[in-house]
């Protein structure tokens, strides 16, 4: 007697096999341990956060600490909290829609407005490159005595090489940026261990207040150096196709990990910024030393007051900041152009165009620290043009679907945008009429 035939394969009636879809990346990761499951999902926020510790931050934080002591610590804390909210919204855009912010602006906003946003974003990109190139060039001069213009050219070449890692996969690029951020963090942790800051004065610095017109200018510069417009656009591009999510549940899971990513990365960036200002305030404020509100002067006085190790740590941190932020800035510029006007130019061409103003500034011998501070003020005025569309689009259910903003989130983001605009208007009034 023959054995009974085997049951038909699971599938359609009659035994036709239905091909099951391959497991998603998230499903593959779910079988791993907690740490190995989490690490592949982290990284985009670190790329965005490098812009929060770029050479512009060095200039504004050192100038703020040297001129006003600990008084502007509250500005750094406030700007970092704003940055966390903004970067979370930008990352959510990519996860929820599969689009980046410039693409959504092109699809949902009037065409003339979109072109206006693109033009100002390109101008902001040049201001960003100015800060990053000048900072890295100054670091090369401090470390190797390299001529200023040649230092700028070397910066462009190295930054382009770092960005080229992305062609071999996003993970290599992210790891390179994380490594450079580690150099920045370790440099300032080394220096903070060699100072004696007054704890009471540090705590008092977190109480809001201004100390004259100069402190307002530096406050806006710190804000521009922290909440940077180009990474508002960039973060959405970093998350849009990094790991595909096929269901709402998977998108929510990605969003939870992204919040952790932003919290860690922005927490480190905030710590670095606070440490910068505390070191400058403790070492330089009220010391009577001249020129300490410039990067070159700060490096010289680090050497004389804290020793050659502190000066080397500072210069290496500045160099890592310039290299990393310059590559990230070029990437952001590509995202802006491709998203707003559906045009793409070779990265080398974009690199040459955006670095041209920085090379001109270096060639004519304009004061590097002053140019850095001014560039950060320009960046601050560009924030609303990126932030307001972000708030408007993330509150629309037809754009965001199930991941639409809660009312409280939209309200907080609106307050942040209004505060930034008000501070810029106040600065303009102080500059023009007083």
Coordinates of N, CA and C in Angstrom, one line a residue, residues 213 425-434:
X213 N 25.6 95.0 23.4 CA 25.4 94.7 22.0 C 26.3 93.6 21.5
X425 N 15.8 89.7 14.2 CA 15.3 91.0 14.1 C 15.9 92.0 15.1
X426 N 16.0 91.5 16.3 CA 16.6 92.3 17.4 C 18.0 92.7 17.1
X427 N 18.8 91.7 16.6 CA 20.2 91.9 16.2 C 20.3 93.0 15.1
X428 N 19.4 92.9 14.1 CA 19.4 93.8 13.0 C 19.1 95.2 13.5
X429 N 18.1 95.4 14.4 CA 17.8 96.7 15.0 C 19.0 97.2 15.8
X430 N 19.7 96.4 16.5 CA 20.9 96.8 17.3 C 22.0 97.3 16.4
X431 N 22.1 96.6 15.2 CA 23.2 96.9 14.3 C 22.9 98.2 13.5
X432 N 21.7 98.4 13.1 CA 21.4 99.5 12.2 C 21.1 100.8 12.9
X433 N 20.5 100.7 14.1 CA 19.9 101.9 14.7 C 20.6 102.3 16.0
X434 N 21.5 101.5 16.5 CA 22.1 101.8 17.8 C 23.6 102.1 17.6

